[in-house]
XYZ file of C-alpha atoms in Angstrom:
90
model
C -4.753 0.521 41.416
C -5.291 1.018 37.678
C -7.892 -1.250 36.113
C -7.368 -2.660 32.647
C -9.870 -2.004 29.909
C -11.948 -5.068 29.280
C -11.047 -6.617 25.948
C -13.143 -8.838 23.724
C -12.301 -10.824 20.633
C -13.380 -9.481 17.229
C -13.294 -11.324 13.920
C -12.875 -9.223 10.772
C -12.910 -10.101 7.096
C -10.115 -8.147 5.428
C -8.250 -8.386 2.115
C -5.040 -10.420 2.394
C -2.850 -7.535 1.226
C -4.264 -5.317 3.982
C -3.572 -8.011 6.580
C 0.035 -8.293 5.369
C 0.461 -4.513 5.523
C -1.076 -4.380 9.001
C 1.232 -7.120 10.285
C 4.260 -5.386 8.783
C 3.279 -2.008 10.248
C 2.537 -3.527 13.658
C 5.917 -5.261 13.683
C 7.676 -1.994 12.738
C 5.925 -0.249 15.633
C 6.505 -3.127 18.056
C 2.797 -3.639 18.760
C 0.193 -6.295 18.055
C -2.190 -6.026 15.118
C -4.985 -5.602 17.680
C -3.210 -2.630 19.242
C -2.530 -1.165 15.794
C -6.242 -1.455 14.978
C -7.166 0.267 18.264
C -4.696 3.095 17.625
C -5.822 3.636 14.033
C -9.489 3.565 15.022
C -8.961 6.032 17.915
C -7.025 8.348 15.600
C -9.802 8.156 13.021
C -12.342 9.166 15.658
C -10.178 12.134 16.682
C -9.814 13.252 13.081
C -13.590 13.356 12.607
C -13.578 17.018 13.715
C -10.732 17.969 11.364
C -11.091 19.469 7.925
C -10.193 17.489 4.818
C -7.151 19.746 4.408
C -5.926 19.034 7.949
C -6.336 15.305 7.460
C -4.541 15.430 4.086
C -1.710 17.430 5.641
C -1.303 14.943 8.493
C -1.349 12.012 6.059
C 1.307 13.710 3.915
C 3.514 14.329 6.955
C 3.139 10.714 8.074
C 3.952 9.485 4.561
C 7.065 11.668 4.375
C 8.226 10.624 7.846
C 8.110 6.982 6.745
C 10.268 7.562 3.653
C 13.953 6.597 3.731
C 16.404 9.438 4.241
C 18.224 10.638 1.137
C 21.251 12.885 1.122
C 20.600 16.409 -0.159
C 21.813 17.130 -3.674
C 24.696 19.561 -4.149
C 23.052 21.088 -7.230
C 20.416 23.800 -7.173
C 16.914 23.109 -8.454
C 17.642 25.169 -11.554
C 20.797 23.152 -12.294
C 18.893 19.893 -11.862
C 16.136 21.045 -14.240
C 18.657 22.129 -16.884
C 20.493 18.808 -16.541
C 17.234 16.867 -16.872
C 16.149 18.832 -19.944
C 19.539 18.296 -21.613
C 19.265 14.544 -21.051
C 15.667 14.460 -22.224
C 16.080 16.613 -25.334
C 19.722 16.064 -26.155
């Protein structure tokens, strides 16, 4: 039989905007704010042995994964730059 980890209540003082973000993120992930806090804290402990570059890379990947999908553009980068410069400079 698997035993459950003993839980205890914790009261935190946090900025209102952070609370709103945490609730939104928890809802998106289908977990409670408590579970979200546990997951974030455990991940932070794991990342303690990582370099700043590794952490930055992981944060960038997470940020990009949470961005809405956009269709690729038919134009090449060079064409887009030329088009932008024409609009900017006439």
